[in-house]
PDB file of N, CA and C in Angstrom:
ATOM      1  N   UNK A   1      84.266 -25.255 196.283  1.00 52.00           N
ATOM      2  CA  UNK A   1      84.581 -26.469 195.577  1.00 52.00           C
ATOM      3  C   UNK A   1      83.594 -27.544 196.016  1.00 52.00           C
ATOM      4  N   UNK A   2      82.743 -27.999 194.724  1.00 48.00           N
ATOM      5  CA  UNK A   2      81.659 -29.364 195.389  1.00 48.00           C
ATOM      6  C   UNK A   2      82.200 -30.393 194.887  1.00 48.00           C
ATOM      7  N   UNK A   3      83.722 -30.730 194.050  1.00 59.00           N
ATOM      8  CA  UNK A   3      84.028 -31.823 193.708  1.00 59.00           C
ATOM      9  C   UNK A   3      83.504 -33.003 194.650  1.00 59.00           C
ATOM     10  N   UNK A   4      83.432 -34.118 194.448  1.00 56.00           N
ATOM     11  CA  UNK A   4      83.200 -35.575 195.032  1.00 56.00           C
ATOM     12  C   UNK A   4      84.777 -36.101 195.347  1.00 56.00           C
ATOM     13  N   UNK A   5      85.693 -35.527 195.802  1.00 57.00           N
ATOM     14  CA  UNK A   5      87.074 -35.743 195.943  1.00 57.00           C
ATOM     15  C   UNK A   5      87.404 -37.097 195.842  1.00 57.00           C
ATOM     16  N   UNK A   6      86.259 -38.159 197.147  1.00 56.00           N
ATOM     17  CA  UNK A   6      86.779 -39.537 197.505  1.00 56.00           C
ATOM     18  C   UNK A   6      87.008 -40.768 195.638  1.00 56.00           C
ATOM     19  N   UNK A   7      86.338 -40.005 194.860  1.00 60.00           N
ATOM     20  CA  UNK A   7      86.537 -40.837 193.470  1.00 60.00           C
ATOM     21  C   UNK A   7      88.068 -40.386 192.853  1.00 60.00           C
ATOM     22  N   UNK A   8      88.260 -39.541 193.832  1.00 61.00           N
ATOM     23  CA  UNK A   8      90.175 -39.254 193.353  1.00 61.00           C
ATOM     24  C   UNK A   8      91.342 -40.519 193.866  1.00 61.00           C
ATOM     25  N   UNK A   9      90.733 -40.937 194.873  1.00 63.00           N
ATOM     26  CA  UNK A   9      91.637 -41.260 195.549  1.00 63.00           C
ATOM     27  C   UNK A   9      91.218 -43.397 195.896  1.00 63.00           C
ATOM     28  N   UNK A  10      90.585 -43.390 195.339  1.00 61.00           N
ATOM     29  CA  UNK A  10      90.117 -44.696 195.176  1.00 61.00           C
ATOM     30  C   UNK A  10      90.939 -45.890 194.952  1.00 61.00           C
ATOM     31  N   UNK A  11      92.552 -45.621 194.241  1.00 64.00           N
ATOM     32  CA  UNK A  11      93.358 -46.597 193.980  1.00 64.00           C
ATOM     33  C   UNK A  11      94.104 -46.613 194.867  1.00 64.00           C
ATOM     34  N   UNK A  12      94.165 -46.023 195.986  1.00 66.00           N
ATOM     35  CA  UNK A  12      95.774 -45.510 196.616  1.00 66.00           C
ATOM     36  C   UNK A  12      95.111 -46.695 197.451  1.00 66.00           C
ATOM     37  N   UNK A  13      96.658 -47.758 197.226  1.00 72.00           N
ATOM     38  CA  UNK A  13      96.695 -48.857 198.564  1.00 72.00           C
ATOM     39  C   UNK A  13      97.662 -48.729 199.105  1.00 72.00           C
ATOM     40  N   UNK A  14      98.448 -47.778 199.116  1.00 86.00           N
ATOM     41  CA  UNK A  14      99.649 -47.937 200.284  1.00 86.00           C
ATOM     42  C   UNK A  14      99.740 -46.159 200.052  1.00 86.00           C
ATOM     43  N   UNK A  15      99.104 -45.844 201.681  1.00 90.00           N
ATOM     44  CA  UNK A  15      99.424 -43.943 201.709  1.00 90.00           C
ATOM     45  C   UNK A  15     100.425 -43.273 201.934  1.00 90.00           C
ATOM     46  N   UNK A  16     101.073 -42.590 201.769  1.00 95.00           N
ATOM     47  CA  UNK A  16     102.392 -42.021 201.503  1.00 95.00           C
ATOM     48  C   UNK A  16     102.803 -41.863 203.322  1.00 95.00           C
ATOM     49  N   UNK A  17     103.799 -41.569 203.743  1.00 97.00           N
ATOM     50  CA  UNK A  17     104.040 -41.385 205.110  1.00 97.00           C
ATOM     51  C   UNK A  17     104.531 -40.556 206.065  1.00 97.00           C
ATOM     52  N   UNK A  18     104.861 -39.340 204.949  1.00 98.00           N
ATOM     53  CA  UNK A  18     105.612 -37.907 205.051  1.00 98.00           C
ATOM     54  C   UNK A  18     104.534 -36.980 204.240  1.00 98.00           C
ATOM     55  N   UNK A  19     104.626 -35.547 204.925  1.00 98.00           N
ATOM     56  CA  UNK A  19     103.632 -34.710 204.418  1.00 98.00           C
ATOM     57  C   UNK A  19     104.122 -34.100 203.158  1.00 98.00           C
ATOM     58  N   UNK A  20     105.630 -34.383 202.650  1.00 98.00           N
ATOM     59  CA  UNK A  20     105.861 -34.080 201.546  1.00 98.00           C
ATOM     60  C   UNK A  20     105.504 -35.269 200.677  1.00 98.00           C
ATOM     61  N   UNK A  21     105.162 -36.464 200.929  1.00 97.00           N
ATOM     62  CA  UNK A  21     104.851 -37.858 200.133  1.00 97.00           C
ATOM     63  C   UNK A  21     103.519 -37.482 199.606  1.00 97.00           C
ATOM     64  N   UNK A  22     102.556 -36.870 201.202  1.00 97.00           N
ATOM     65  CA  UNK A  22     100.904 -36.802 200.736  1.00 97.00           C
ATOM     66  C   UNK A  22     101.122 -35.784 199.632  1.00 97.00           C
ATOM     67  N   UNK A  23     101.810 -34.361 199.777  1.00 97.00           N
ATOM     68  CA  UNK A  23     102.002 -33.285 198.579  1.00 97.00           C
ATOM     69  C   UNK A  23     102.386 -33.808 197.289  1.00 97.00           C
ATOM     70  N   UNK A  24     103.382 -34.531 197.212  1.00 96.00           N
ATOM     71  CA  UNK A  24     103.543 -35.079 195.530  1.00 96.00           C
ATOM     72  C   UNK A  24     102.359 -36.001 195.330  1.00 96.00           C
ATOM     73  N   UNK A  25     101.602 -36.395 195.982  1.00 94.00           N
ATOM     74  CA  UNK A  25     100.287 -37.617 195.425  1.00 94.00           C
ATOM     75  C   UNK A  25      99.406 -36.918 195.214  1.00 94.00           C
ATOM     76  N   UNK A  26      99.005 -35.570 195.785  1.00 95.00           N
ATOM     77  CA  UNK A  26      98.072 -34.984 195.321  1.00 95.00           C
ATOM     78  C   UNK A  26      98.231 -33.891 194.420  1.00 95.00           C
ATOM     79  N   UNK A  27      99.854 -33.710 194.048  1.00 94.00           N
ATOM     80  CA  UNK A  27     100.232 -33.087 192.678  1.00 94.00           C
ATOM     81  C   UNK A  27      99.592 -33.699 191.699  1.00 94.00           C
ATOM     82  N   UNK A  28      99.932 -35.378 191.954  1.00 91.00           N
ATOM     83  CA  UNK A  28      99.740 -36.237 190.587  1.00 91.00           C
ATOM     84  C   UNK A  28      98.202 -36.351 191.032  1.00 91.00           C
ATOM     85  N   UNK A  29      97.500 -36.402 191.213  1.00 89.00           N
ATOM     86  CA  UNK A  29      95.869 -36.603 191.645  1.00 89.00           C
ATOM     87  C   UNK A  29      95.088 -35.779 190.586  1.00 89.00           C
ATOM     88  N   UNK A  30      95.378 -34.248 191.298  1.00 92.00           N
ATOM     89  CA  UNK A  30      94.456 -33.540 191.922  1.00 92.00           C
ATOM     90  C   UNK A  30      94.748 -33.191 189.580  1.00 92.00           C
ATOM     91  N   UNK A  31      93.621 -32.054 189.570  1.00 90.00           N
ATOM     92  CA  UNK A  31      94.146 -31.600 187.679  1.00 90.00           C
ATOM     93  C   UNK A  31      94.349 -30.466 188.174  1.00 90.00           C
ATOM     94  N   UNK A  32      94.892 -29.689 187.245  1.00 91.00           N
ATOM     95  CA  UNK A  32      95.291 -28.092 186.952  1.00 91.00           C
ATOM     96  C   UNK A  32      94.258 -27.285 187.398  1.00 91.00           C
ATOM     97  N   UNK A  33      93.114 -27.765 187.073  1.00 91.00           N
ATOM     98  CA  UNK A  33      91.840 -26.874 187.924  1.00 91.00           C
ATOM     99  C   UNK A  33      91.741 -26.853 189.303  1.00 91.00           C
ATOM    100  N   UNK A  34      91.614 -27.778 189.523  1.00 92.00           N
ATOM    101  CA  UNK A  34      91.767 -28.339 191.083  1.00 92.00           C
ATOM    102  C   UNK A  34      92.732 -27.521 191.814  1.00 92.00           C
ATOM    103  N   UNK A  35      94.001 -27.518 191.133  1.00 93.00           N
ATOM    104  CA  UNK A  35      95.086 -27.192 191.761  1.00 93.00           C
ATOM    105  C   UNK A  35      95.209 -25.502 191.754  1.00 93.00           C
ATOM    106  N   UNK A  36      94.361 -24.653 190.605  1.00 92.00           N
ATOM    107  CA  UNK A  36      94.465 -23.571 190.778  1.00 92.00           C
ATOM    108  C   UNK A  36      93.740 -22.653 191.532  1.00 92.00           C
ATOM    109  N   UNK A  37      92.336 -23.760 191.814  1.00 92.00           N
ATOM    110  CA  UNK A  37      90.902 -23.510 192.809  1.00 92.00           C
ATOM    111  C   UNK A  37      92.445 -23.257 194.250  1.00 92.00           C
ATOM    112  N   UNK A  38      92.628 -24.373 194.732  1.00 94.00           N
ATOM    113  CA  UNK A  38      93.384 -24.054 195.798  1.00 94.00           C
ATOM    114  C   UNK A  38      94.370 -23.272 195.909  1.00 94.00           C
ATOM    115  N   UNK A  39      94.882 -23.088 195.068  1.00 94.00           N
ATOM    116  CA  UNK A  39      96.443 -21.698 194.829  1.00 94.00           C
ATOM    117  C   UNK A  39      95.794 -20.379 194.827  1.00 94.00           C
ATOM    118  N   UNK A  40      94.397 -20.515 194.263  1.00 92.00           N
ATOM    119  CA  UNK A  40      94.005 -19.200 194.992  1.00 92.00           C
ATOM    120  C   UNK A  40      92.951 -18.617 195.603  1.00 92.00           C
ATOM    121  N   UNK A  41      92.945 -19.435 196.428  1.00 92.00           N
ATOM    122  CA  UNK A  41      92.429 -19.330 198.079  1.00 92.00           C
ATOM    123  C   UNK A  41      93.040 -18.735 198.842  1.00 92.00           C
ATOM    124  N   UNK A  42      92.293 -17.908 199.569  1.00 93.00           N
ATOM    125  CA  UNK A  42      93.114 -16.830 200.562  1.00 93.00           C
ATOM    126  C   UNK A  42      93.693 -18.101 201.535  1.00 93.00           C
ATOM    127  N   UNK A  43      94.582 -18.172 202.559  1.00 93.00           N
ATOM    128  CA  UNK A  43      94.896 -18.667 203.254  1.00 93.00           C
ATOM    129  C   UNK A  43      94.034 -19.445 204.877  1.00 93.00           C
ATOM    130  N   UNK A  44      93.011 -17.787 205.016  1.00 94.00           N
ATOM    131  CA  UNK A  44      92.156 -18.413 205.827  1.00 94.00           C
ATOM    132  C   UNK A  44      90.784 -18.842 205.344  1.00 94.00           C
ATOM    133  N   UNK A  45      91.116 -19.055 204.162  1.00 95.00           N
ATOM    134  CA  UNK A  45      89.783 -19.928 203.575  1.00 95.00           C
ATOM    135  C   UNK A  45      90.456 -21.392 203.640  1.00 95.00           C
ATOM    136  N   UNK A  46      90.941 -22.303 203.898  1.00 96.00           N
ATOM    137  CA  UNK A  46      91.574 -23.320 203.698  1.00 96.00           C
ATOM    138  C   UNK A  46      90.344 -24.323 204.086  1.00 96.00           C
ATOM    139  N   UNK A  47      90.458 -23.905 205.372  1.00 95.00           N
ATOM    140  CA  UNK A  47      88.976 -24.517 206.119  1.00 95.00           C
ATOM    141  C   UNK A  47      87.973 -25.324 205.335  1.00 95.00           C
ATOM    142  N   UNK A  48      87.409 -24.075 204.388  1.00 95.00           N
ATOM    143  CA  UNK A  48      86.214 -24.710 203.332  1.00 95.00           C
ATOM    144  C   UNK A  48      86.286 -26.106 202.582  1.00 95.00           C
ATOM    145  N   UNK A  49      88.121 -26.495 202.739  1.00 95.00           N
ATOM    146  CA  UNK A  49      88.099 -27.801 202.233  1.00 95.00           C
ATOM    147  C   UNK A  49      88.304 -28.893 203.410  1.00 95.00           C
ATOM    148  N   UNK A  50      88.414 -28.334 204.386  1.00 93.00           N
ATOM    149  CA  UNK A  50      87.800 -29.629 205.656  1.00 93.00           C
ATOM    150  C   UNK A  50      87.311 -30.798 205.176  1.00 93.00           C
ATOM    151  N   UNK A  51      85.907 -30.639 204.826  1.00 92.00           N
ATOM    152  CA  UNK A  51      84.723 -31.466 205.025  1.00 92.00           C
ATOM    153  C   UNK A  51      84.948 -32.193 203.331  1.00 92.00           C
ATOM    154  N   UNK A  52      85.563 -31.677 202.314  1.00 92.00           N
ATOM    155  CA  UNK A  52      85.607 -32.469 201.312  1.00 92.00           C
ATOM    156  C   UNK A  52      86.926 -32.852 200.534  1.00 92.00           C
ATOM    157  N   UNK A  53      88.056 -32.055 200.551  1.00 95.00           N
ATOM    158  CA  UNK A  53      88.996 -32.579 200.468  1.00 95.00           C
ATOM    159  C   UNK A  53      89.447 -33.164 201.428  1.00 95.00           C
ATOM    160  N   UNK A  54      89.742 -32.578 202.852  1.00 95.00           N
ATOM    161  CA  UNK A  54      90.179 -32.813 203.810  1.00 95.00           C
ATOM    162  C   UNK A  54      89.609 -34.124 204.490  1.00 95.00           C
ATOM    163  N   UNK A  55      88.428 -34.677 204.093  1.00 93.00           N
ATOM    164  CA  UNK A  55      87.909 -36.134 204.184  1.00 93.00           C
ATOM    165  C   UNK A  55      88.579 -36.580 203.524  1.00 93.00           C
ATOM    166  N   UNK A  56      88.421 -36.338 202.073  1.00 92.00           N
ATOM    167  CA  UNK A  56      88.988 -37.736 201.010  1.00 92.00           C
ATOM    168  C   UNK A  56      90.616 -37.891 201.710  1.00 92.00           C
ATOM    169  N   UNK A  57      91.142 -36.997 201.965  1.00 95.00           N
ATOM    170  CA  UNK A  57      92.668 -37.171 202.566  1.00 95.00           C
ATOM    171  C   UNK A  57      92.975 -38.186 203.971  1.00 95.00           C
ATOM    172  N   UNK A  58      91.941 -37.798 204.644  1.00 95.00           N
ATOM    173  CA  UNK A  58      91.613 -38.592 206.379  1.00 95.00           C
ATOM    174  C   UNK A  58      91.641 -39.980 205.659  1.00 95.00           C
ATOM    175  N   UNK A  59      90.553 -40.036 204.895  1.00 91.00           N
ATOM    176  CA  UNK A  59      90.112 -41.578 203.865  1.00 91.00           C
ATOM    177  C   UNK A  59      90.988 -42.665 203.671  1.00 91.00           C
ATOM    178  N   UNK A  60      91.560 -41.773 202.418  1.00 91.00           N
ATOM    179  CA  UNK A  60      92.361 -42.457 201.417  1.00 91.00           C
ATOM    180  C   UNK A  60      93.972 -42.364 201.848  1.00 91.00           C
ATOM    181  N   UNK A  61      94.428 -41.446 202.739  1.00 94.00           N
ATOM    182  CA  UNK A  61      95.409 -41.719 203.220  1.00 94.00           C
ATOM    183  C   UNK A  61      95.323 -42.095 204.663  1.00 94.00           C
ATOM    184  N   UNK A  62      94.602 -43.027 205.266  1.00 93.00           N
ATOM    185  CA  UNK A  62      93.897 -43.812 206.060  1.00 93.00           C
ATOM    186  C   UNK A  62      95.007 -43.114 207.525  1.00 93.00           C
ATOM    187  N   UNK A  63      94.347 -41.918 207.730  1.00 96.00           N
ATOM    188  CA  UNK A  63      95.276 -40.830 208.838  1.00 96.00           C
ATOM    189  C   UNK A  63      94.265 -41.591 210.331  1.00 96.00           C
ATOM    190  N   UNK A  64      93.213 -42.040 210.229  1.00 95.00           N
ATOM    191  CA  UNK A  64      92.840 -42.800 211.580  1.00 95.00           C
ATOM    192  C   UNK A  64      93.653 -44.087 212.125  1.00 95.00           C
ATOM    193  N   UNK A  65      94.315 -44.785 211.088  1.00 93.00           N
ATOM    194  CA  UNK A  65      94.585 -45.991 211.508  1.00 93.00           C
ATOM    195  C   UNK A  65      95.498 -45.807 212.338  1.00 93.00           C
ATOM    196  N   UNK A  66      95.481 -46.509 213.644  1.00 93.00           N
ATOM    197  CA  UNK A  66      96.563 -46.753 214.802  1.00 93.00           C
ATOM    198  C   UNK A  66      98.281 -46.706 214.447  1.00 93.00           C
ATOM    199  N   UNK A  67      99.203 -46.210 214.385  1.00 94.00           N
ATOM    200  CA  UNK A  67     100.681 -46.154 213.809  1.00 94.00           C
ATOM    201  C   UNK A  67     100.755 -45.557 212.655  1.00 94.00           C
ATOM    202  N   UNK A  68      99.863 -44.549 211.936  1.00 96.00           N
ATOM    203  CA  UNK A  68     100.126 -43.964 210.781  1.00 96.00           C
ATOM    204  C   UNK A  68     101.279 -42.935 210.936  1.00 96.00           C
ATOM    205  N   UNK A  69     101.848 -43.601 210.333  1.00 97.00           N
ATOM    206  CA  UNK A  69     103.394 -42.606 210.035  1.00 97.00           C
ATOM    207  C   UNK A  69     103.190 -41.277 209.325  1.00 97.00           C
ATOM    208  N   UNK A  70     102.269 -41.069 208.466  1.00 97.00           N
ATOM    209  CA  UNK A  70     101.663 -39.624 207.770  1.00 97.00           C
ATOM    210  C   UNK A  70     101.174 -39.090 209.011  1.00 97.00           C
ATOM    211  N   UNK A  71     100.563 -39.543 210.371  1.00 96.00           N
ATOM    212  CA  UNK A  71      99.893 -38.765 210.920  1.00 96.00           C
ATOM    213  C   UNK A  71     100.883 -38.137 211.891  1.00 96.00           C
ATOM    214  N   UNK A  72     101.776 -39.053 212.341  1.00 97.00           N
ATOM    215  CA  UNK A  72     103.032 -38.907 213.168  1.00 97.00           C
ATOM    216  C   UNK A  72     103.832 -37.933 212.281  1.00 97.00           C
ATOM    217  N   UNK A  73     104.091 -37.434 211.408  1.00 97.00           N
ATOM    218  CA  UNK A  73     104.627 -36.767 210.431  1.00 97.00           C
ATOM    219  C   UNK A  73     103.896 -35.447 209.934  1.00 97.00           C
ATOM    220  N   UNK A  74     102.685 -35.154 210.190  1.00 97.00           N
ATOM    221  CA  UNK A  74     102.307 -34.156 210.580  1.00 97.00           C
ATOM    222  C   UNK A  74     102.016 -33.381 211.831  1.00 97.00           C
ATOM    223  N   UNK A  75     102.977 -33.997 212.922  1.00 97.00           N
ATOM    224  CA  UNK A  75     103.187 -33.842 214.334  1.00 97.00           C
ATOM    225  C   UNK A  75     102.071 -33.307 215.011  1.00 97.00           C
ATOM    226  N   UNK A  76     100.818 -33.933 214.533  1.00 95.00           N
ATOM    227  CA  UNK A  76      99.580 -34.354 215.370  1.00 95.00           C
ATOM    228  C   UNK A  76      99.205 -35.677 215.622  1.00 95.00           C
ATOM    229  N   UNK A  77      98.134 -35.511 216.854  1.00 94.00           N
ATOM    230  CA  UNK A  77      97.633 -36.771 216.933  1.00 94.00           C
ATOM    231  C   UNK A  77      96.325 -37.134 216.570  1.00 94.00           C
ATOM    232  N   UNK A  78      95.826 -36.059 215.728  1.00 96.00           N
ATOM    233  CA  UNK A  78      94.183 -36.070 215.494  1.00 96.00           C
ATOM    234  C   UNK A  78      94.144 -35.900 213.685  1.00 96.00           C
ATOM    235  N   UNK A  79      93.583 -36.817 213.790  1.00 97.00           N
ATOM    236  CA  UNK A  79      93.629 -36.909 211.905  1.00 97.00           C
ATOM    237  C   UNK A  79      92.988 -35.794 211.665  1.00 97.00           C
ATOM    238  N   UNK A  80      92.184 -35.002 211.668  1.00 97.00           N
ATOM    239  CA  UNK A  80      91.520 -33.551 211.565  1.00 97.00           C
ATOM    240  C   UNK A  80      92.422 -32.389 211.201  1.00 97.00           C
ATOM    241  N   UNK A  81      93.178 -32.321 212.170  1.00 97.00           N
ATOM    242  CA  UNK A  81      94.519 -31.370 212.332  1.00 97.00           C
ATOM    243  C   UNK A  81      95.494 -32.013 211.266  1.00 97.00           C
ATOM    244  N   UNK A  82      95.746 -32.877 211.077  1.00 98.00           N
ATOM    245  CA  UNK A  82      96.230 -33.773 209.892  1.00 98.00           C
ATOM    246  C   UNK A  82      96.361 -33.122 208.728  1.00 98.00           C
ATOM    247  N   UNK A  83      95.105 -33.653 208.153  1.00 98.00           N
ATOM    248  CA  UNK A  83      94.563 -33.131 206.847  1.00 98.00           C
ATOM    249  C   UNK A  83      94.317 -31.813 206.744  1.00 98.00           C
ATOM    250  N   UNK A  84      94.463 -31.058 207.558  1.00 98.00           N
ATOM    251  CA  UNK A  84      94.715 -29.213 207.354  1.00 98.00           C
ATOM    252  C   UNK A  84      96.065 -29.015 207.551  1.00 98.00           C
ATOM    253  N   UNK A  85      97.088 -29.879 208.115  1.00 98.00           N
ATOM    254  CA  UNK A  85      98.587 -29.591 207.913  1.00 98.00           C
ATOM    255  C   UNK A  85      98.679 -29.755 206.385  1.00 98.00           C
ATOM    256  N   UNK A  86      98.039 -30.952 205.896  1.00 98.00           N
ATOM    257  CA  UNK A  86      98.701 -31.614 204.374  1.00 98.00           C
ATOM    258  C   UNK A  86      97.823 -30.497 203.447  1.00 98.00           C
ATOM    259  N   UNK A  87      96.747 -29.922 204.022  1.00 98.00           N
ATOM    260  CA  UNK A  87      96.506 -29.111 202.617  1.00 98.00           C
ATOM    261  C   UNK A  87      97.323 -27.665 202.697  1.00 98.00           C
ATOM    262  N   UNK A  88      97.302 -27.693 204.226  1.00 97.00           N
ATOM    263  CA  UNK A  88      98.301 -25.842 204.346  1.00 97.00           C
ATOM    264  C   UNK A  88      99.245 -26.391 202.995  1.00 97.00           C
ATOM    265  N   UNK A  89     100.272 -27.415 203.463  1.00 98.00           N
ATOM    266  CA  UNK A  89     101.618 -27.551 202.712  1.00 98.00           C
ATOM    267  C   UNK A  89     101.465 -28.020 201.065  1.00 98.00           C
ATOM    268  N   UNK A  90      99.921 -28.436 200.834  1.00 97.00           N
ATOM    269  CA  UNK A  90      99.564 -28.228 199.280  1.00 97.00           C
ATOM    270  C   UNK A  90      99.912 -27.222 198.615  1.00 97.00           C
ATOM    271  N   UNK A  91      98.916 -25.924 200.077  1.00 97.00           N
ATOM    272  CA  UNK A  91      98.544 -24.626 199.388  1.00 97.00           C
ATOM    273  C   UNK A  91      99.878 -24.336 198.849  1.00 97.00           C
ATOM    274  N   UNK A  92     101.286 -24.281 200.687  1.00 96.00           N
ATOM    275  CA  UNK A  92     102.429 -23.597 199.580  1.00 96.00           C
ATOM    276  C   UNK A  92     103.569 -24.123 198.877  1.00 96.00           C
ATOM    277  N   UNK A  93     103.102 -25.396 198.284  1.00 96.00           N
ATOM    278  CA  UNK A  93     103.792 -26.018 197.008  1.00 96.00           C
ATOM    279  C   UNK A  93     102.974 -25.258 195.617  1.00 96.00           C
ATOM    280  N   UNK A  94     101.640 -24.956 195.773  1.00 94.00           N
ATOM    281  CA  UNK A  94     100.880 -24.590 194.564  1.00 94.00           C
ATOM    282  C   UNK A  94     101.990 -23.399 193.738  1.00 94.00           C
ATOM    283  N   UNK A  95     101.939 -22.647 194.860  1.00 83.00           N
ATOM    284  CA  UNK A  95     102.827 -21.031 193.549  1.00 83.00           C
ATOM    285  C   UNK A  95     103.953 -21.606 192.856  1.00 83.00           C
ATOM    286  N   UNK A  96     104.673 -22.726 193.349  1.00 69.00           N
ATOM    287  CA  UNK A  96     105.909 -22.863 192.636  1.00 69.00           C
ATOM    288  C   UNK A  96     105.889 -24.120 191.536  1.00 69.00           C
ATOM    289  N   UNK A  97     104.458 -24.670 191.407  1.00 60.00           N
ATOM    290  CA  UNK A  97     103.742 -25.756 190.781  1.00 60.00           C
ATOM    291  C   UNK A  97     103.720 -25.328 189.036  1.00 60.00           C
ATOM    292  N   UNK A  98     104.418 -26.324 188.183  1.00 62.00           N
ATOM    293  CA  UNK A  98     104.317 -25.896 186.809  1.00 62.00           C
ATOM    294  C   UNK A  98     103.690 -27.433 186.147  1.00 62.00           C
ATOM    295  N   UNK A  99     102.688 -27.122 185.169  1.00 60.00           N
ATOM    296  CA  UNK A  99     102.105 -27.839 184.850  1.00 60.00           C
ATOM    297  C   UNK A  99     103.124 -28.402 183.951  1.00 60.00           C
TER     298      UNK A  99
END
């Protein structure tokens, strides 16, 4: 995936604060393509979206800032580990996902 993700996420001024909050925002975000690129991805490919989804997510759901309740809610303390909790729990919302 070479999408440019961070032009997804450009409006969000207040980031969700539960890893099921970040999952419904990037239901409504992400399109049907998007969403089926990731539904079928083996599991230990997840990784590959690190560096470009997994940024726009660090970003736009601002997982560095000091007291982030999304980050505390993915019961880490490293926004990195973060944004690979919120896409694991993308991946397994995807199978049960109806357009």
């Amino acid at each position: 995936m070479t999408k440019i993700w961070t032009s997804l996420f450009g409006h969000i001024l207040t980031p969700p604060e539960t890893v099921a909050e970040a999952v419904e925002m990037l239901l409504g975000l992400l399109s049907v393509e998007e969403k089926f690129e990731i539904a079928v991805m083996p599991k230990d490919k997840l990784f590959d979206l690190h560096f470009g989804l997994g940024l726009a997510i660090r970003n736009a759901f601002r997982l560095h800032e000091p007291g982030s309740k999304l980050l505390a809610s993915c019961g880490t303390s490293h926004p990195n580990d973060a944004s690979s909790v919120i896409i694991s729990a993308l991946w397994r919302a995807l199978p049960t996902w109806e357009p």
